[in-house]
Every structure is written in structure tokens, then in C-alpha cells.
CSV table of C-alpha atoms and ligand atoms in Angstrom, one decimal:
chain,number,residue,atom,x,y,z
Q,11,MET,CA,0.0,0.0,0.0
Q,12,LYS,CA,1.2,3.6,-0.7
Q,13,THR,CA,0.0,6.9,0.7
Q,14,ASP,CA,1.3,10.5,1.0
Q,15,VAL,CA,1.3,10.5,4.8
Q,16,VAL,CA,1.1,7.7,7.4
Q,17,ILE,CA,-0.1,8.9,10.8
Q,18,VAL,CA,0.7,6.7,13.8
Q,19,GLY,CA,-1.9,7.2,16.5
Q,20,ALA,CA,-5.7,8.1,16.4
Q,21,GLY,CA,-5.8,10.3,19.4
Q,22,PRO,CA,-6.7,14.0,19.1
Q,23,ALA,CA,-3.4,14.9,17.4
Q,24,GLY,CA,-3.6,12.1,14.8
Q,25,LEU,CA,-7.2,12.6,14.0
Q,26,MET,CA,-7.0,16.4,13.7
Q,27,LEU,CA,-4.0,16.1,11.5
Q,28,GLY,CA,-5.6,13.4,9.4
Q,29,HIS,CA,-8.7,15.5,8.8
Q,30,LEU,CA,-6.7,18.6,7.9
Q,31,LEU,CA,-4.6,16.7,5.3
Q,32,HIS,CA,-7.5,14.7,3.9
Q,33,ARG,CA,-9.5,17.8,3.4
Q,34,ALA,CA,-6.6,19.3,1.4
Q,35,GLY,CA,-6.6,16.2,-0.9
Q,36,ILE,CA,-3.5,14.6,0.6
Q,37,SER,CA,-3.8,10.8,1.0
Q,38,VAL,CA,-3.6,9.7,4.6
Q,39,VAL,CA,-3.8,6.5,6.5
Q,40,ILE,CA,-4.0,6.5,10.3
Q,41,LEU,CA,-2.8,3.5,12.3
Q,42,GLU,CA,-4.1,3.0,15.8
Q,43,ASN,CA,-3.3,0.0,18.1
Q,44,LYS,CA,-6.3,0.3,20.3
Q,45,SER,CA,-10.0,-0.1,19.4
Q,46,ALA,CA,-12.1,3.0,18.8
Q,47,ASP,CA,-14.1,2.3,22.0
Q,48,TYR,CA,-10.8,2.1,24.0
Q,49,VAL,CA,-9.6,5.4,22.7
Q,50,LEU,CA,-13.0,7.0,23.7
Q,51,SER,CA,-12.8,5.4,27.1
Q,52,ARG,CA,-9.8,7.5,28.2
Q,53,ILE,CA,-10.8,10.3,30.6
Q,54,ARG,CA,-8.8,13.4,29.8
Q,55,ALA,CA,-8.8,17.1,30.6
Q,56,GLY,CA,-11.6,19.3,29.2
Q,57,VAL,CA,-10.5,22.9,28.6
Q,58,LEU,CA,-10.1,24.0,25.0
Q,59,GLU,CA,-8.0,27.0,24.0
Q,60,LYS,CA,-8.9,29.2,21.0
Q,61,VAL,CA,-6.4,27.2,18.8
Q,62,THR,CA,-8.4,24.0,19.4
Q,63,ILE,CA,-11.8,25.7,19.0
Q,64,ASP,CA,-10.6,27.3,15.7
Q,65,LEU,CA,-9.2,24.0,14.3
Q,66,LEU,CA,-12.5,22.3,15.0
Q,67,ASP,CA,-14.4,25.2,13.4
Q,68,GLU,CA,-12.0,25.2,10.4
Q,69,LEU,CA,-12.9,21.5,9.9
Q,70,ASP,CA,-16.6,22.2,10.3
Q,71,LEU,CA,-16.5,19.9,13.4
Q,72,GLY,CA,-17.3,22.5,16.0
Q,73,ALA,CA,-21.2,22.3,16.0
Q,74,ARG,CA,-21.6,20.0,19.0
Q,75,MET,CA,-18.8,21.8,20.9
Q,76,HIS,CA,-20.5,25.1,20.5
Q,77,LYS,CA,-23.9,23.5,21.4
Q,78,GLU,CA,-22.8,21.4,24.4
Q,79,GLY,CA,-19.6,23.0,25.5
Q,80,LEU,CA,-19.5,25.6,28.2
Q,81,ALA,CA,-17.8,28.9,27.4
Q,82,HIS,CA,-15.8,30.0,30.5
Q,83,LYS,CA,-14.8,33.6,30.8
Q,84,GLY,CA,-12.7,33.1,33.9
Q,85,PHE,CA,-11.5,30.7,36.6
Q,86,PHE,CA,-10.5,30.9,40.3
Q,87,LEU,CA,-7.2,30.4,42.2
Q,88,ALA,CA,-8.1,29.6,45.8
Q,89,ASP,CA,-5.9,29.6,48.9
Q,90,GLY,CA,-7.8,29.0,52.1
Q,91,ASP,CA,-10.8,31.3,52.4
Q,92,ARG,CA,-9.7,33.5,49.5
Q,93,LEU,CA,-10.8,33.2,45.9
Q,94,ILE,CA,-8.8,35.1,43.3
Q,95,HIS,CA,-10.8,35.5,40.1
Q,96,ILE,CA,-8.8,35.4,36.8
Q,97,ASP,CA,-11.1,37.2,34.5
Q,98,LEU,CA,-9.9,35.8,31.1
Q,99,GLN,CA,-12.4,37.7,29.0
Q,100,ALA,CA,-11.7,41.1,30.6
Q,101,LEU,CA,-7.9,40.6,30.7
Q,102,THR,CA,-7.4,39.0,27.2
Q,103,GLY,CA,-10.6,39.4,25.2
Q,104,HIS,CA,-10.8,35.6,25.0
Q,105,ALA,CA,-12.6,32.8,26.9
Q,106,VAL,CA,-12.0,29.1,26.9
Q,107,MET,CA,-14.4,26.2,26.2
Q,108,VAL,CA,-15.0,23.5,28.7
Q,109,TYR,CA,-15.7,20.4,26.5
Q,110,GLY,CA,-14.2,17.0,27.3
Q,111,GLN,CA,-11.4,15.7,25.2
Q,112,THR,CA,-13.4,12.5,24.8
Q,113,GLU,CA,-16.1,14.5,23.1
Q,114,VAL,CA,-13.5,16.2,20.8
Q,115,THR,CA,-12.2,12.7,19.9
Q,116,ARG,CA,-15.7,11.4,19.3
Q,117,ASP,CA,-16.5,14.3,17.0
Q,118,LEU,CA,-13.2,13.7,15.1
Q,119,MET,CA,-13.9,9.9,14.9
Q,120,ASP,CA,-17.5,10.2,13.7
Q,121,ALA,CA,-16.4,12.6,10.9
Q,122,ALA,CA,-13.6,10.3,9.8
Q,123,ALA,CA,-16.1,7.6,9.0
Q,124,SER,CA,-18.4,10.0,7.2
Q,125,ARG,CA,-15.6,11.8,5.3
Q,126,GLY,CA,-13.7,8.7,4.2
Q,127,LEU,CA,-10.6,9.4,6.3
Q,128,GLU,CA,-9.0,6.0,6.6
Q,129,VAL,CA,-8.3,4.9,10.2
Q,130,ILE,CA,-7.2,1.3,10.9
Q,131,TYR,CA,-7.8,0.4,14.5
Q,132,GLU,CA,-6.4,-2.5,16.5
Q,133,VAL,CA,-3.2,-2.8,14.5
Q,134,GLU,CA,-0.2,-4.5,16.1
Q,135,ASN,CA,3.6,-4.3,15.8
Q,136,VAL,CA,3.8,-0.9,14.2
Q,137,ALA,CA,7.4,-0.3,13.2
Q,138,LEU,CA,8.9,2.7,11.3
Q,139,HIS,CA,11.5,2.2,8.7
Q,140,ASP,CA,13.9,4.3,6.5
Q,141,ILE,CA,12.7,7.5,8.2
Q,142,GLU,CA,15.8,9.3,7.0
Q,143,SER,CA,15.1,8.5,3.4
Q,144,ASP,CA,12.6,10.1,1.1
Q,145,ALA,CA,10.7,6.8,1.0
Q,146,PRO,CA,10.0,5.8,4.6
Q,147,HIS,CA,7.6,3.0,5.3
Q,148,VAL,CA,5.7,1.6,8.2
Q,149,THR,CA,5.0,-2.1,8.8
Q,150,PHE,CA,2.2,-3.4,11.0
Q,151,ARG,CA,0.1,-6.5,11.7
Q,152,LYS,CA,-3.7,-6.6,11.3
Q,153,ASP,CA,-6.1,-9.6,11.5
Q,154,GLY,CA,-3.2,-12.0,11.5
Q,155,ALA,CA,-1.5,-10.6,8.4
Q,156,ASP,CA,1.6,-8.4,8.0
Q,157,HIS,CA,1.3,-5.2,6.0
Q,158,ARG,CA,3.6,-2.5,4.7
Q,159,LEU,CA,2.6,1.1,4.1
Q,160,ASP,CA,5.0,3.2,1.9
Q,161,ALA,CA,4.7,7.0,2.3
Q,162,ARG,CA,6.4,10.3,1.7
Q,163,PHE,CA,6.2,11.3,5.3
Q,164,ILE,CA,5.3,9.7,8.7
Q,165,ALA,CA,3.6,11.7,11.4
Q,166,GLY,CA,4.2,10.3,14.9
Q,167,CYS,CA,1.0,11.1,16.8
Q,168,ASP,CA,1.3,8.0,19.0
Q,169,GLY,CA,1.6,9.6,22.4
Q,170,PHE,CA,4.2,9.4,25.1
Q,171,HIS,CA,4.6,5.6,24.9
Q,172,GLY,CA,4.4,5.2,21.1
Q,173,PRO,CA,7.1,3.9,18.8
Q,174,SER,CA,7.7,7.1,16.7
Q,175,ARG,CA,9.9,9.0,19.2
Q,176,GLN,CA,11.7,5.7,19.9
Q,177,ALA,CA,12.5,5.5,16.1
Q,178,ILE,CA,14.8,8.5,16.4
Q,179,PRO,CA,18.4,7.6,17.2
Q,180,ASP,CA,19.5,8.7,20.7
Q,181,SER,CA,22.3,10.7,19.2
Q,182,ALA,CA,19.8,12.7,17.0
Q,183,GLY,CA,17.7,14.1,19.8
Q,184,LYS,CA,17.5,15.3,23.4
Q,185,ALA,CA,14.8,14.7,26.0
Q,186,TYR,CA,14.1,17.2,28.9
Q,187,GLU,CA,12.1,15.9,31.8
Q,188,LYS,CA,10.9,16.7,35.2
Q,189,ILE,CA,8.9,14.2,37.3
Q,190,TYR,CA,6.8,15.8,40.1
Q,191,PRO,CA,6.8,14.1,43.5
Q,192,PHE,CA,3.0,13.6,43.6
Q,193,GLY,CA,0.0,12.5,41.5
Q,194,TRP,CA,-3.5,13.7,40.8
Q,195,LEU,CA,-6.4,11.5,42.1
Q,196,GLY,CA,-9.3,12.3,39.7
Q,197,ILE,CA,-12.9,11.6,40.3
Q,198,LEU,CA,-15.8,11.9,37.8
Q,199,ALA,CA,-19.4,12.1,39.2
Q,200,ASP,CA,-22.8,12.9,37.9
Q,201,VAL,CA,-23.3,15.8,40.3
Q,202,PRO,CA,-23.6,19.5,39.5
Q,203,PRO,CA,-20.4,21.5,39.8
Q,204,CYS,CA,-19.7,23.4,43.0
Q,205,ALA,CA,-19.0,26.6,41.1
Q,206,ASP,CA,-19.8,28.1,37.7
Q,207,GLU,CA,-16.1,28.3,36.8
Q,208,LEU,CA,-13.0,26.1,37.6
Q,209,ILE,CA,-11.3,26.4,40.9
Q,210,TYR,CA,-7.6,25.6,41.3
Q,211,ALA,CA,-6.9,25.5,45.1
Q,212,THR,CA,-3.7,25.4,47.1
Q,213,HIS,CA,-3.9,24.3,50.7
Q,214,ASP,CA,-1.5,23.1,53.4
Q,215,ARG,CA,-3.0,19.6,52.8
Q,216,GLY,CA,-2.3,19.9,49.1
Q,217,PHE,CA,-3.7,21.0,45.7
Q,218,ALA,CA,-7.3,20.4,44.5
Q,219,LEU,CA,-9.1,21.2,41.3
Q,220,ALA,CA,-12.9,21.6,40.8
Q,221,SER,CA,-13.7,21.2,37.2
Q,222,MET,CA,-16.7,19.9,35.2
Q,223,ARG,CA,-17.9,18.2,32.0
Q,224,SER,CA,-21.3,19.8,32.0
Q,225,MET,CA,-23.7,21.4,34.5
Q,226,THR,CA,-24.6,17.9,35.6
Q,227,ARG,CA,-21.3,16.1,35.5
Q,228,SER,CA,-18.3,17.2,37.7
Q,229,ARG,CA,-14.6,16.4,37.5
Q,230,TYR,CA,-12.5,16.9,40.6
Q,231,TYR,CA,-8.8,16.2,41.5
Q,232,VAL,CA,-6.7,16.1,44.7
Q,233,GLN,CA,-3.0,16.0,44.9
Q,234,VAL,CA,-1.8,12.7,46.5
Q,235,ASP,CA,1.6,11.1,47.2
Q,236,LEU,CA,2.8,8.7,44.5
Q,237,SER,CA,2.7,6.0,47.1
Q,238,GLU,CA,-1.1,6.4,47.5
Q,239,ARG,CA,-3.3,3.5,46.3
Q,240,LEU,CA,-6.8,4.0,44.8
Q,241,GLU,CA,-8.3,1.4,47.2
Q,242,ASP,CA,-7.4,3.6,50.1
Q,243,TRP,CA,-9.5,6.4,48.7
Q,244,PRO,CA,-13.2,5.6,49.0
Q,245,ASP,CA,-15.4,8.3,47.5
Q,246,GLU,CA,-16.3,9.7,50.9
Q,247,ARG,CA,-12.6,10.3,51.7
Q,248,ILE,CA,-12.2,12.2,48.4
Q,249,TRP,CA,-15.2,14.4,49.0
Q,250,ASP,CA,-14.0,15.2,52.5
Q,251,GLU,CA,-10.6,16.1,51.2
Q,252,LEU,CA,-12.0,18.3,48.4
Q,253,ARG,CA,-14.2,20.2,50.9
Q,254,LEU,CA,-11.2,20.9,53.1
Q,255,ARG,CA,-8.9,22.0,50.2
Q,256,LEU,CA,-11.4,24.0,48.0
Q,257,GLY,CA,-12.4,26.3,50.8
Q,258,PRO,CA,-15.7,27.1,52.6
Q,259,GLU,CA,-17.6,28.7,49.7
Q,260,ALA,CA,-17.0,25.8,47.3
Q,261,SER,CA,-17.5,23.3,50.1
Q,262,GLU,CA,-20.9,24.9,50.9
Q,263,ARG,CA,-22.1,24.5,47.3
Q,264,MET,CA,-20.5,21.0,46.7
Q,265,THR,CA,-22.9,18.2,45.8
Q,266,THR,CA,-21.4,14.8,46.4
Q,267,GLY,CA,-22.3,11.4,44.8
Q,268,PRO,CA,-20.9,8.1,43.7
Q,269,SER,CA,-17.9,8.2,41.4
Q,270,ILE,CA,-18.3,6.9,37.9
Q,271,GLU,CA,-14.6,7.0,37.3
Q,272,LYS,CA,-11.6,7.2,39.7
Q,273,SER,CA,-7.9,7.1,38.9
Q,274,ILE,CA,-4.5,8.3,40.0
Q,275,ALA,CA,-2.1,9.8,37.4
Q,276,PRO,CA,1.5,10.9,37.8
Q,277,LEU,CA,2.6,14.4,36.7
Q,278,ARG,CA,5.6,15.1,34.5
Q,279,SER,CA,7.0,17.8,32.2
Q,280,PHE,CA,8.7,16.4,29.1
Q,281,VAL,CA,10.0,17.8,25.8
Q,282,PHE,CA,11.9,15.9,23.1
Q,283,GLU,CA,13.9,18.0,20.6
Q,284,PRO,CA,13.8,18.1,17.7
Q,285,MET,CA,10.2,17.3,16.7
Q,286,ARG,CA,11.4,16.1,13.3
Q,287,HIS,CA,14.0,13.5,12.1
Q,288,GLY,CA,14.3,13.0,8.4
Q,289,ASN,CA,10.8,12.5,7.1
Q,290,LEU,CA,9.3,11.7,10.5
Q,291,PHE,CA,7.5,14.5,12.3
Q,292,LEU,CA,6.3,14.3,15.9
Q,293,ALA,CA,3.1,16.0,17.2
Q,294,GLY,CA,1.3,16.0,20.5
Q,295,ASP,CA,2.2,13.8,23.4
Q,296,ALA,CA,4.7,11.9,21.2
Q,297,ALA,CA,6.9,15.0,21.6
Q,298,HIS,CA,5.9,16.6,24.9
Q,299,ILE,CA,4.0,16.1,28.1
Q,300,VAL,CA,2.8,18.9,30.4
Q,301,PRO,CA,1.4,18.5,34.0
Q,302,PRO,CA,-2.4,18.9,33.6
Q,303,THR,CA,-2.4,22.0,35.9
Q,304,GLY,CA,-2.4,24.4,32.9
Q,305,ALA,CA,-4.8,22.3,30.7
Q,306,LYS,CA,-2.3,22.5,27.9
Q,307,GLY,CA,-2.0,18.8,26.7
Q,308,LEU,CA,-4.7,18.8,24.1
Q,309,ASN,CA,-4.1,22.4,23.1
Q,310,LEU,CA,-0.4,21.8,22.4
Q,311,ALA,CA,-1.4,18.9,20.2
Q,312,SER,CA,-3.7,21.3,18.4
Q,313,SER,CA,-0.9,23.9,17.8
Q,314,ASP,CA,1.5,21.2,16.6
Q,315,VAL,CA,-1.1,19.9,14.2
Q,316,ALA,CA,-1.9,23.4,13.0
Q,317,TYR,CA,1.8,24.0,12.1
Q,318,LEU,CA,2.4,20.5,10.7
Q,319,SER,CA,-0.7,20.4,8.5
Q,320,ARG,CA,0.1,23.8,7.0
Q,321,ALA,CA,3.7,22.7,6.3
Q,322,LEU,CA,2.7,19.4,4.7
Q,323,ILE,CA,0.0,21.0,2.6
Q,324,ARG,CA,2.6,23.6,1.4
Q,325,PHE,CA,4.9,20.8,0.4
Q,326,PHE,CA,2.4,18.7,-1.5
Q,327,LYS,CA,0.5,21.7,-3.1
Q,328,ASP,CA,3.3,24.1,-3.8
Q,329,GLY,CA,6.4,22.0,-3.7
Q,330,ARG,CA,7.8,24.2,-0.9
Q,331,ARG,CA,9.9,22.8,1.9
Q,332,ASP,CA,10.1,25.9,4.1
Q,333,GLY,CA,7.2,24.8,6.3
Q,334,ILE,CA,8.5,21.3,6.9
Q,335,ASP,CA,12.1,22.6,7.4
Q,336,THR,CA,11.0,25.0,10.1
Q,337,TYR,CA,8.2,22.9,11.7
Q,338,SER,CA,10.3,21.7,14.7
Q,339,GLN,CA,11.6,25.1,15.7
Q,340,THR,CA,8.2,26.8,15.2
Q,341,ALA,CA,6.3,24.2,17.2
Q,342,LEU,CA,8.9,24.0,20.0
Q,343,ALA,CA,8.8,27.8,20.4
Q,344,ARG,CA,5.1,27.5,21.5
Q,345,VAL,CA,5.7,24.1,23.3
Q,346,TRP,CA,8.3,25.6,25.6
Q,347,LYS,CA,6.2,28.6,26.5
Q,348,SER,CA,3.3,26.3,27.4
Q,349,GLU,CA,5.7,24.0,29.4
Q,350,ARG,CA,6.8,27.0,31.4
Q,351,PHE,CA,3.3,28.1,32.2
Q,352,SER,CA,2.2,24.6,33.2
Q,353,TRP,CA,5.3,24.1,35.3
Q,354,SER,CA,4.9,27.5,37.0
Q,355,LEU,CA,1.3,27.0,37.9
Q,356,THR,CA,2.1,23.5,39.2
Q,357,MET,CA,4.9,24.9,41.3
Q,358,LEU,CA,2.6,27.7,42.6
Q,359,MET,CA,-0.4,25.6,43.5
Q,360,HIS,CA,0.9,22.3,44.9
Q,361,ARG,CA,2.4,21.4,48.2
Q,362,PHE,CA,6.1,20.6,48.1
Q,363,PRO,CA,7.1,19.5,51.7
Q,364,GLU,CA,10.7,19.4,50.7
Q,365,GLY,CA,10.4,23.2,50.0
Q,366,GLY,CA,9.9,23.8,53.7
Q,367,ASP,CA,8.1,26.6,55.4
Q,368,PHE,CA,10.0,29.2,53.3
Q,369,GLY,CA,8.8,27.6,50.1
Q,370,ARG,CA,5.2,27.7,51.3
Q,371,ARG,CA,5.5,31.4,52.3
Q,372,MET,CA,6.9,32.1,48.8
Q,373,GLN,CA,3.7,30.5,47.3
Q,374,ILE,CA,1.5,32.5,49.6
Q,375,ALA,CA,3.3,35.7,48.8
Q,376,GLU,CA,3.0,35.1,45.1
Q,377,LEU,CA,-0.8,34.5,45.4
Q,378,GLU,CA,-1.0,37.7,47.5
Q,379,TYR,CA,0.8,39.5,44.7
Q,380,ILE,CA,-1.5,38.0,42.0
Q,381,ALA,CA,-4.6,39.0,44.1
Q,382,GLY,CA,-3.4,42.6,44.0
Q,383,SER,CA,-1.9,42.9,40.5
Q,384,THR,CA,-3.8,43.2,37.3
Q,385,ALA,CA,-0.4,42.7,35.5
Q,386,ALA,CA,0.1,39.4,37.3
Q,387,ARG,CA,-3.4,38.2,36.6
Q,388,THR,CA,-3.0,39.2,32.9
Q,389,VAL,CA,0.2,37.1,32.7
Q,390,ILE,CA,-1.8,34.1,34.0
Q,391,ALA,CA,-4.8,34.8,31.8
Q,392,GLU,CA,-3.0,35.2,28.5
Q,393,ASN,CA,-1.1,31.9,29.1
Q,394,TYR,CA,-4.3,30.1,30.1
Q,395,VAL,CA,-6.3,31.2,27.0
Q,396,GLY,CA,-3.3,30.2,24.9
Q,397,LEU,CA,-0.6,32.3,23.2
Q,398,PRO,CA,-1.2,33.1,19.6
Q,399,LEU,CA,0.1,30.6,17.0
P,16,LIG,N1,0.7,1.9,17.3
P,16,LIG,C1,-0.4,2.6,17.0
P,16,LIG,N2,-1.0,3.5,17.8
P,16,LIG,C2,-0.4,3.7,19.0
P,16,LIG,C3,0.8,3.1,19.4
P,16,LIG,C4,1.3,2.1,18.5
P,16,LIG,N3,2.4,1.4,18.8
P,16,LIG,N4,1.1,3.5,20.6
P,16,LIG,C5,0.2,4.4,21.0
P,16,LIG,N5,-0.7,4.6,20.0
P,16,LIG,C6,-1.9,5.4,20.0
P,16,LIG,C7,-2.6,5.4,21.4
P,16,LIG,O1,-3.4,4.3,21.6
P,16,LIG,C8,-3.4,6.7,21.3
P,16,LIG,O2,-4.7,6.5,20.8
P,16,LIG,O3,-1.6,6.8,19.8
P,16,LIG,C9,-2.6,7.6,20.3
P,16,LIG,C10,-2.0,8.8,21.0
P,16,LIG,O4,-3.0,9.6,21.5
P,16,LIG,P1,-2.8,10.5,22.8
P,16,LIG,O5,-2.0,9.7,23.8
P,16,LIG,O6,-4.2,11.0,23.3
P,16,LIG,O7,-1.9,11.7,22.4
P,16,LIG,P2,-2.3,13.0,21.4
P,16,LIG,O8,-3.1,12.6,20.3
P,16,LIG,O9,-1.0,13.6,21.2
P,16,LIG,O10,-3.2,13.9,22.3
P,16,LIG,C11,-2.7,14.6,23.4
P,16,LIG,O11,-4.1,13.4,24.9
P,16,LIG,O12,-3.0,12.1,26.5
P,16,LIG,C12,-3.7,13.2,26.3
P,16,LIG,O13,-3.1,14.8,27.9
P,16,LIG,C13,-2.9,14.4,26.6
P,16,LIG,O14,-4.6,16.0,26.2
P,16,LIG,C14,-3.4,15.4,25.7
P,16,LIG,C15,-3.8,14.7,24.4
P,17,LIG,C1,-10.5,18.5,33.7
P,17,LIG,O1,-11.6,19.0,33.6
P,17,LIG,O2,-10.2,17.3,33.6
P,17,LIG,C2,-9.3,19.5,33.8
P,17,LIG,C3,-9.5,20.9,33.7
P,17,LIG,C4,-8.5,21.8,33.9
P,17,LIG,C5,-7.2,21.3,34.1
P,17,LIG,C6,-7.0,19.9,34.2
P,17,LIG,C7,-8.0,19.0,34.1
P,17,LIG,O3,-6.2,22.1,34.3
């Protein structure tokens, strides 16, 4: 089989890239090792920046997002009794959209079937070959038979654990990583949110986040030690901890109920440079990971895909190489700024016992400054809504 671009991975990055290239008349095959249901079963963050909203609109796939999504013009930072409002709309002129990544993926999947975008699910043994040549190819196994896909380019959209980044020789790239000494315990429940906007709370007991999927489905997180086990956190213990950390106002309004999903996830910051090797391009989690504090994961995948799709379309339509030759540096410029924001908000809002009392007082002093400074709140707001492409 032969195609212009093989995309490895049918998560948000792979599907968005596939749609953008397919719509431009570029032949694409997307290879995914899980089933469509499995991909949809993943619970992920749910805050869309303008770049993601615009991409879905550009693909005429934004109707359900605009209908069912919640436009949020601000969010809160909480410390103890104090709530600091970050007025995104007033400070930047932009809002964000609360709409689950699962729903974004579902919209992209449904359209792939109706628009003839080829996605092959449940493939095995995906391997990349000759990525430094102008005729790379991918081999994989499907329904007990081995297959080969020849292409002009390969797009690695296969997430942090996929084979694409691994196909780049160690000597050709560099990884930058920070592992945080805690995880997020997340709970999903069909209860109304405790506030109209998201609340990121810092507390002596640890960080907490009050988020939502709709006005009837809430998503909450508490910072936990990496040694914590899910079985030691019955729902009641989570609700009690959330009440303590989110402060009296949120606690007063909190509706509790049985969890429909519960999980503990570690936090890391990670960037692999460069995001291109030969005719393999990396996009999304395959190239970078952010702690979820800044809600940047999906939105960075979107900006990578916006840059990469334009570069590949320029190559195939105009024979120009400038886009593909500058893709890595262009994408990384935005990646590093989002990594910085996600890291800084994580460092501000979480408990670091090793930082001691002085470290805690630095966090409290910074929040005090943010509460009193429009400039400080503007810095947070413009990073949260997303820097321009
Ligand atoms: N072969 C084929 N597909 C693979 C392989 C493989 N060997 N390994 C991984 N994949 C698939 C995964 O099953 C997944 O569906 O690649 C896809 C990668 O999708 P994501 O991990 O969702 O990454 P991405 O599309 O970059 O989206 C980034 O997803 O993980 C969240 O927080 C992250 O919100 C961010 C978003
Ligand atoms: C979520 O709703 O899952 C969510 C929202 C904002 C974040 C992280 C997760 O920063």
C-alpha cells in the first residue's frame, strides 16, 4: 500500500492532522493500536483554547462543541478562604471552552467515518523504517497478516509511549524531563459542579481542582503522594478532602455522589527535541507532556497539528519545503512557553514539603501579589487562554 502521509496514532493529534490533510486532498492512513471504544474510554482534561476551537471550526466539526460545550470567561485560584478570580475575558478578550477531550475525539472519529478518512484500528507491531530516506515506510500486523505502508512522510502522533519518538536515534535528539513528587487523584461524578467556573486550590494539605464536563457532571482532582493506592480512597474520603482544600464557599455548594470513574495519574513535564527527524514528524504527546495544571496537553497537540498540516500542505500543493524545514523550531517555540506556564502554575499551587516553610511562604506571597496585581493576573490569563500561534 502507498499513501502520502502515514499517521501513527488516532488520538486527538492524529485525528485532527488526518482531517486537515484529507480535506486538502492529501492521501492519509492513520494506524491505531487500540479499538475506537478504548480510545474513547480514556478520561482526559476538558479545557479548549482558541487554537483548538478554531481548528474544529476550520474542519466544520465545532457544532456539538458550541452547542454542548461551556464557554468559560474566567477561573479561580483559591488559597484557604480567599478566591482570586482570573477574568480571562476582561484581561485578554478571550474565553476558553469546557468540553471533554473524549467529546473532541468522538467528533473527530465520527467525521472520519463519514468523510472517508482511513483509520485502521487494533493494529499490532507498528514499526517505522527508513525514516531518514525520502521513501520511509511503516509495517504493522492486522487480522493476522503483516502489512507495509509506503509514504512520503510519517507523522508520529502516538503519544508518550508510542514507537515514533523511539525510532529517532538517541544521538539525534535530546529529552528534557521533570517528574513531580506527587500525582492527581481524579474523580468523575454525575453531580452538579460546586462553582460556575473552575477552581484551582492550594492548601496546606495539598492541591485540589474543581472542574466539570457539563452542569450535571463534575470532575475533581486532589494532589496525592505517589505511594497512595486508589483502594485507600473511597469516595467519601475524596469528597471530605475536596471540601477541606477547596475552601468554605465551594464546600458549601458542593454536591457529592458516587464516582463513575476514579484514577491516580503521575505528573511530568517532558519535551523531546527536535520534533522532526528525516521525514518523521512528531506531534502532541509523542513529543511533549505537560502537567495537567495548565490544561495544555490537548491544546499543544492542536498547535503542533496546525503548524504541521500547513507545512505538509505547502509541500504537497506548492512543492515548498520551508514549512517542513521550520516545523520543529516553530512548534517548539510554543511548546516551551506552554511547558513554562504549566510548570509555574504547578509549582505555585501544589504542596512541596521538601520546599519547607519558606517555600510555602513564597507560594502564599505570590498569590498575595497576584490578588493585588492586574499585570500578574494578565500574565496568567494570556497563558491560560493560549498564546497566539
Ligand atoms: N501503534 C499505533 N497507535 C499507537 C501506538 C502504536 N504502537 N502507541 C500508541 N498509539 C496510540 C494510542 O493508543 C493513542 O490513541 O496513539 C494515540 C496517542 O494519543 P494521545 O496519547 O491521546 O496523544 P495525542 O493525540 O498527542 O493527544 C494529546 O491526549 O494524552 C492526552 O493529555 C494528553 O490531552 C493530551 C492529548
Ligand atoms: C479537567 O476538567 O479534567 C481539567 C480541567 C483543567 C485542568 C486539568 C483537568 O487544568
